C-alpha cells in the first residue's frame, strides 16, 4: 500500500465535494436496499460525516499510532447503528465504485490495490474493536428524562435516568437519540460526576437547523425516552497532577467542565481552581447562579463570568464570591489572558471552536505547554 498514492487519489476525488458522498450512498442503497433503514431520512449530515471520516483516515494512513485509536472508536461507535460484520463488504464495494467513478482515467490497478488494502485494514480494526467492546458494553442505553429546566429560550438542562449503570469519566460525552429523530445521534457532555443514583445532567443549546437540539430544548418533557451511546472523549482530569487548574467554558461548553469541577471537589485537598464562564450576553450566562453558590461554598474556587457583546458592567456581581469584581467584558480568551499568569496550571477548554482556538493560542503564548491544555470544540456533534 502506497500512502502517498492513496493521499493523491483521495485529494483528486475530494475535489468533487458533496457529489462523492451522494454517489456513494446512492450506490450503497441501490445494491443493498435493506441498509437504507439504518440511516436517517435526511442524509445531508451523514454525507458530511462520511467525507470528514474518509479525509481523516487518509491523512493518517501512514501514521498508524494515531489512526488505529480513531478507527477503534469508530468501530465501537458504529455498534449503536446496528452495523455488523456482514455490512462491511457492502460498504467496501460501494466505496471502491465511488472512487473508481470519480478518479476517471487516473484509476489504475495499483490504486485499486492500495484502496483495497486500506479498506481491509480499516474494516479489520473497526470490527475487532466492536467485538471487544460488545463483551463489556451494550450498544446503547435506554434513558428516561426525569427533570427538565428551561434556563432560557434556547438552553435547557435535562436530567436523564439510564436503564443501567453508565460508566463514564467526568469530561466525557455520549451520543443521544430521540424517538422523533431516529438515527440522528448527537453528542452531548455529562454535566456532573457519576452519582449513586446514576442520573446524568445535560446542558443542551438549540442550534438553528439542527434535527435533534430543537427537540431536546423545546419539546422534551419529564417521562420522555431517549437512547444513549457509549461514553467517549479525552477531556478528562489528570488526577496525577499536583498543579492548580484552569477551566475555560464557552456557553454550554460548561457542561463537561462542571463535571470535572465536581470531581475535583471530592478530593481531600482540592487544588486552586479558576473557572471562566463566557457568553455573548449576560443572559447567556445561564448557569451563573449555581456556579456562584459553588464558589461561595468552595474557598479554593474562583468563578469569573465574561460577556463579549455587551458594554458596561453590572448585573451579577452580587452573586459572586467576595472579592470578585463582577462580569468581565471582552472575548473570553482575552479575559483569561489578562487574569493570568497560567503557566503553572493545567488547562481545560471547551466551547465554540473559534473561542477554543483563540484560548489555546493565548495560553501557549503565555507559557502554558500545549500538552497541559486539554480541549473539546463544538461542531456538528451538537445539533
XYZ file of C-alpha atoms in Angstrom:
383
model
C 0.000 0.000 0.000
C 1.490 3.313 -1.130
C 0.378 6.009 1.345
C 1.286 8.962 -0.851
C -0.509 7.458 -3.819
C -3.601 6.997 -1.649
C -3.482 10.597 -0.480
C -3.124 11.888 -4.020
C -6.006 9.695 -5.171
C -8.320 10.911 -2.413
C -7.326 14.552 -2.984
C -8.444 14.244 -6.599
C -11.746 12.618 -5.641
C -12.436 15.033 -2.768
C -12.409 17.961 -5.208
C -15.839 16.778 -6.377
C -17.251 17.663 -2.957
C -20.700 16.510 -1.892
C -21.218 14.617 -5.147
C -18.816 11.952 -3.851
C -20.889 11.093 -0.769
C -24.114 11.361 -2.769
C -22.816 8.817 -5.297
C -21.551 6.509 -2.532
C -24.837 6.313 -0.643
C -26.853 6.026 -3.844
C -24.701 3.090 -4.936
C -24.869 1.504 -1.478
C -28.659 1.686 -1.284
C -29.252 0.535 -4.867
C -27.071 -2.528 -4.285
C -28.385 -3.101 -0.733
C -31.880 -1.639 -0.248
C -32.171 -3.324 3.137
C -29.481 -0.980 4.516
C -31.470 2.211 3.867
C -33.454 1.946 7.113
C -30.232 2.054 9.103
C -29.717 5.704 8.115
C -31.672 8.911 8.812
C -34.249 10.105 6.313
C -32.301 13.310 5.702
C -28.806 12.369 4.567
C -27.009 15.712 4.238
C -25.373 15.458 7.657
C -24.474 11.832 7.069
C -22.758 12.722 3.792
C -20.683 15.375 5.532
C -19.609 12.877 8.186
C -18.531 10.367 5.523
C -16.229 12.842 3.790
C -14.735 14.044 7.073
C -14.065 10.493 8.238
C -12.511 9.472 4.917
C -10.353 12.567 4.884
C -9.122 11.893 8.413
C -8.379 8.239 7.690
C -6.426 9.002 4.507
C -4.466 11.812 6.158
C -3.335 9.387 8.894
C -2.816 6.312 6.738
C 0.963 6.450 7.243
C 0.651 7.154 10.985
C -0.910 4.042 12.481
C -0.262 5.126 16.067
C -2.853 7.877 15.603
C -5.064 6.178 13.028
C -5.727 2.943 14.908
C -7.306 4.571 18.025
C -9.546 6.630 15.727
C -10.673 3.517 13.860
C -11.223 1.618 17.093
C -13.514 4.341 18.396
C -15.286 4.435 15.024
C -15.905 0.698 15.266
C -17.285 0.977 18.781
C -19.492 3.921 17.796
C -20.999 2.046 14.857
C -22.442 -0.598 17.168
C -25.332 1.709 18.071
C -26.359 1.843 14.393
C -26.630 -1.947 14.236
C -23.563 -2.316 11.997
C -22.267 -5.921 11.960
C -19.532 -7.784 10.119
C -21.673 -8.685 7.109
C -22.206 -4.997 6.291
C -18.536 -4.153 5.801
C -18.076 -5.849 2.389
C -21.123 -3.963 1.047
C -19.650 -0.652 2.187
C -16.257 -1.556 0.724
C -17.745 -2.410 -2.666
C -19.623 0.907 -2.899
C -16.594 2.847 -1.702
C -14.406 1.365 -4.453
C -17.122 2.003 -7.036
C -17.279 5.643 -5.925
C -13.528 6.142 -6.003
C -13.290 4.488 -9.405
C -16.065 6.664 -10.811
C -14.577 9.975 -9.692
C -10.979 9.041 -10.499
C -11.751 8.568 -14.191
C -8.701 7.779 -16.291
C -6.421 8.228 -13.258
C -7.741 4.952 -11.800
C -5.205 2.138 -12.124
C -4.775 -1.409 -10.878
C -2.175 -0.152 -8.397
C -4.531 2.469 -6.966
C -7.313 -0.105 -6.685
C -4.904 -2.405 -4.859
C -3.968 0.431 -2.483
C -7.595 1.178 -1.670
C -8.422 -2.498 -1.195
C -5.548 -2.852 1.252
C -6.508 0.315 3.098
C -10.162 -0.657 3.449
C -9.233 -4.178 4.575
C -7.148 -2.650 7.366
C -9.882 -0.181 8.333
C -12.561 -2.870 8.483
C -10.345 -5.241 10.476
C -9.507 -2.675 13.150
C -13.106 -1.434 13.435
C -14.580 -4.931 13.675
C -12.088 -6.101 16.267
C -12.776 -3.042 18.419
C -16.550 -3.504 18.080
C -16.346 -7.185 19.001
C -14.179 -6.489 22.036
C -16.477 -3.673 23.161
C -19.534 -5.940 22.858
C -18.102 -8.183 25.587
C -18.423 -5.469 28.234
C -20.816 -2.808 26.984
C -24.276 -2.631 25.400
C -24.660 -0.973 22.009
C -26.749 1.734 23.730
C -28.540 2.583 26.972
C -32.225 3.432 27.236
C -32.880 6.530 29.292
C -35.868 8.365 30.752
C -35.980 12.123 31.241
C -36.745 12.740 34.919
C -36.411 16.542 35.043
C -36.305 19.476 32.618
C -35.195 23.045 33.395
C -35.680 25.752 30.741
C -32.792 28.102 31.520
C -33.544 30.426 28.579
C -35.357 30.212 25.258
C -32.542 28.230 23.631
C -30.979 26.327 26.560
C -32.408 23.512 28.652
C -30.891 21.317 31.340
C -32.103 17.726 31.187
C -31.684 15.086 33.884
C -31.813 11.549 32.492
C -32.032 8.210 34.273
C -30.352 5.408 32.292
C -31.807 1.899 32.496
C -28.486 0.515 33.731
C -25.246 1.961 35.141
C -23.486 4.210 32.616
C -19.762 4.130 33.427
C -18.079 7.369 32.411
C -15.348 9.757 33.473
C -16.182 13.445 34.082
C -15.485 15.371 30.903
C -16.740 12.655 28.554
C -19.746 12.751 26.211
C -22.412 10.391 24.927
C -24.485 10.412 21.761
C -28.213 10.952 22.271
C -31.080 9.843 20.025
C -34.725 10.867 20.478
C -37.679 8.832 19.141
C -38.867 11.614 16.827
C -35.443 11.856 15.173
C -34.458 8.241 14.729
C -30.880 7.562 13.609
C -29.882 11.180 14.222
C -27.342 10.799 17.038
C -25.738 13.919 18.525
C -23.035 14.130 21.191
C -23.581 15.939 24.488
C -21.358 16.047 27.560
C -22.440 14.963 31.001
C -22.525 17.968 33.357
C -21.956 16.052 36.584
C -19.624 13.478 38.040
C -21.140 9.979 38.424
C -23.841 9.809 41.098
C -25.060 6.921 43.250
C -28.498 7.127 41.589
C -26.869 7.001 38.116
C -28.711 10.115 36.845
C -26.859 12.384 34.428
C -27.402 16.036 33.516
C -27.020 17.511 30.040
C -26.839 21.188 29.067
C -28.492 21.422 25.656
C -28.274 24.502 23.449
C -30.604 24.876 20.471
C -28.815 25.113 17.129
C -30.880 26.533 14.291
C -31.461 23.919 11.618
C -30.363 21.057 13.823
C -32.516 17.921 13.735
C -32.001 16.991 17.412
C -31.293 20.028 19.612
C -34.652 21.797 18.943
C -36.485 18.667 20.094
C -34.370 18.350 23.231
C -34.578 22.040 24.146
C -38.190 22.850 23.296
C -40.086 19.590 23.016
C -38.741 17.313 25.740
C -40.730 16.679 28.917
C -40.233 14.587 32.045
C -41.105 10.996 31.214
C -39.814 11.144 27.628
C -37.456 8.433 26.423
C -34.028 8.733 24.787
C -31.240 6.385 23.790
C -27.647 6.986 24.853
C -24.480 5.710 23.226
C -21.276 4.683 24.967
C -19.195 7.422 26.657
C -16.274 8.821 24.684
C -13.789 11.667 24.955
C -10.427 12.620 26.412
C -11.307 15.960 28.049
C -10.669 14.326 31.413
C -8.906 15.395 34.576
C -5.266 14.493 35.105
C -5.636 13.089 38.613
C -1.878 12.632 38.990
C -1.076 16.327 38.527
C -0.277 18.476 41.572
C -0.863 21.709 39.622
C -3.699 24.179 40.006
C -6.479 24.024 37.435
C -7.815 26.466 34.842
C -11.250 25.762 33.362
C -12.433 27.850 30.384
C -16.021 27.314 29.203
C -17.930 28.996 26.418
C -21.739 28.665 26.550
C -22.831 25.034 27.112
C -19.190 24.005 26.878
C -19.561 24.478 30.610
C -21.129 21.013 30.955
C -18.004 18.782 30.899
C -16.003 21.316 32.917
C -18.694 21.423 35.574
C -18.438 17.630 35.812
C -14.669 17.953 36.227
C -15.194 20.641 38.879
C -17.447 18.262 40.806
C -14.752 15.579 40.535
C -12.173 17.990 41.950
C -14.477 18.904 44.845
C -14.378 15.289 46.030
C -10.625 15.422 46.662
C -9.439 15.602 50.245
C -7.299 18.631 49.353
C -8.514 20.257 46.128
C -6.150 22.457 44.104
C -6.881 26.100 43.380
C -9.370 26.286 40.507
C -10.239 29.236 38.280
C -13.376 28.745 36.171
C -14.009 31.248 33.374
C -17.545 31.104 32.006
C -18.218 33.136 28.877
C -21.168 34.034 26.673
C -22.116 36.776 24.249
C -24.532 38.421 26.681
C -25.394 38.319 30.379
C -28.486 36.308 29.532
C -26.212 33.653 28.062
C -24.599 33.027 31.456
C -27.384 30.546 32.100
C -25.718 28.645 34.970
C -24.076 31.528 36.786
C -26.309 31.410 39.852
C -25.394 27.788 40.530
C -21.705 28.451 39.879
C -21.810 31.358 42.315
C -23.194 29.065 45.012
C -20.369 26.622 44.360
C -17.782 29.401 44.580
C -19.342 30.582 47.840
C -19.021 27.081 49.292
C -15.562 26.212 47.973
C -12.788 28.587 49.115
C -10.433 27.100 46.502
C -12.750 28.039 43.600
C -12.861 31.356 41.746
C -15.581 31.920 39.145
C -15.064 34.617 36.531
C -18.021 35.317 34.202
C -17.419 37.188 30.951
C -19.532 38.583 28.122
C -18.207 39.556 24.716
C -21.011 41.615 23.119
C -22.226 43.920 25.911
C -20.605 47.171 27.061
C -20.546 48.243 30.671
C -20.617 46.029 33.682
C -23.301 45.178 36.209
C -25.899 42.593 36.959
C -24.338 39.575 38.638
C -21.666 40.949 40.954
C -23.876 40.302 43.983
C -23.958 36.609 43.126
C -20.216 36.171 43.106
C -17.816 35.352 45.873
C -16.372 38.183 47.915
C -13.540 39.938 46.155
C -14.730 39.284 42.593
C -15.465 42.497 40.639
C -18.410 41.149 38.654
C -18.705 40.328 34.976
C -15.653 40.799 32.788
C -16.087 42.208 29.303
C -14.354 41.163 26.116
C -13.612 37.975 24.249
C -13.265 35.103 26.690
C -9.721 34.283 25.565
C -8.636 37.884 26.249
C -10.304 37.870 29.657
C -8.432 34.687 30.533
C -5.148 36.160 29.324
C -5.398 39.342 31.399
C -6.245 37.344 34.538
C -3.084 35.234 34.238
C -0.372 34.061 34.561
C -1.372 30.436 33.927
C 1.931 28.734 33.180
C 1.727 26.763 36.427
C -1.745 25.388 35.681
C -3.380 22.511 33.857
C -5.933 23.978 31.444
C -9.226 22.507 30.226
C -11.088 24.364 27.476
C -14.491 23.636 25.939
C -16.920 25.597 23.795
C -17.333 27.003 20.285
C -14.396 26.169 18.037
C -13.322 29.788 17.468
C -13.261 30.515 21.202
C -11.328 27.335 21.925
C -8.776 28.101 19.207
C -8.176 31.640 20.453
C -7.889 30.482 24.060
C -5.319 27.839 23.179
C -3.309 30.468 21.280
C -3.389 32.835 24.255
C -2.425 30.159 26.762
C 0.510 28.887 24.706
C 1.666 32.474 24.210
C 1.557 32.905 27.990
C 3.763 29.877 28.513
C 1.316 27.023 29.164
C 2.781 23.921 27.478
C 0.484 22.563 24.781
C 0.465 19.110 26.384
C -1.117 20.667 29.506
C -4.088 22.055 27.570
C -6.972 19.642 27.042
C -9.784 20.772 24.827
C -13.029 19.983 23.085
C -14.860 22.015 20.466
C -18.454 22.283 19.359
C -19.138 21.218 15.796
C -21.998 19.391 14.108
C -21.941 16.939 17.001
C -24.344 19.133 18.999
C -27.311 19.872 16.752
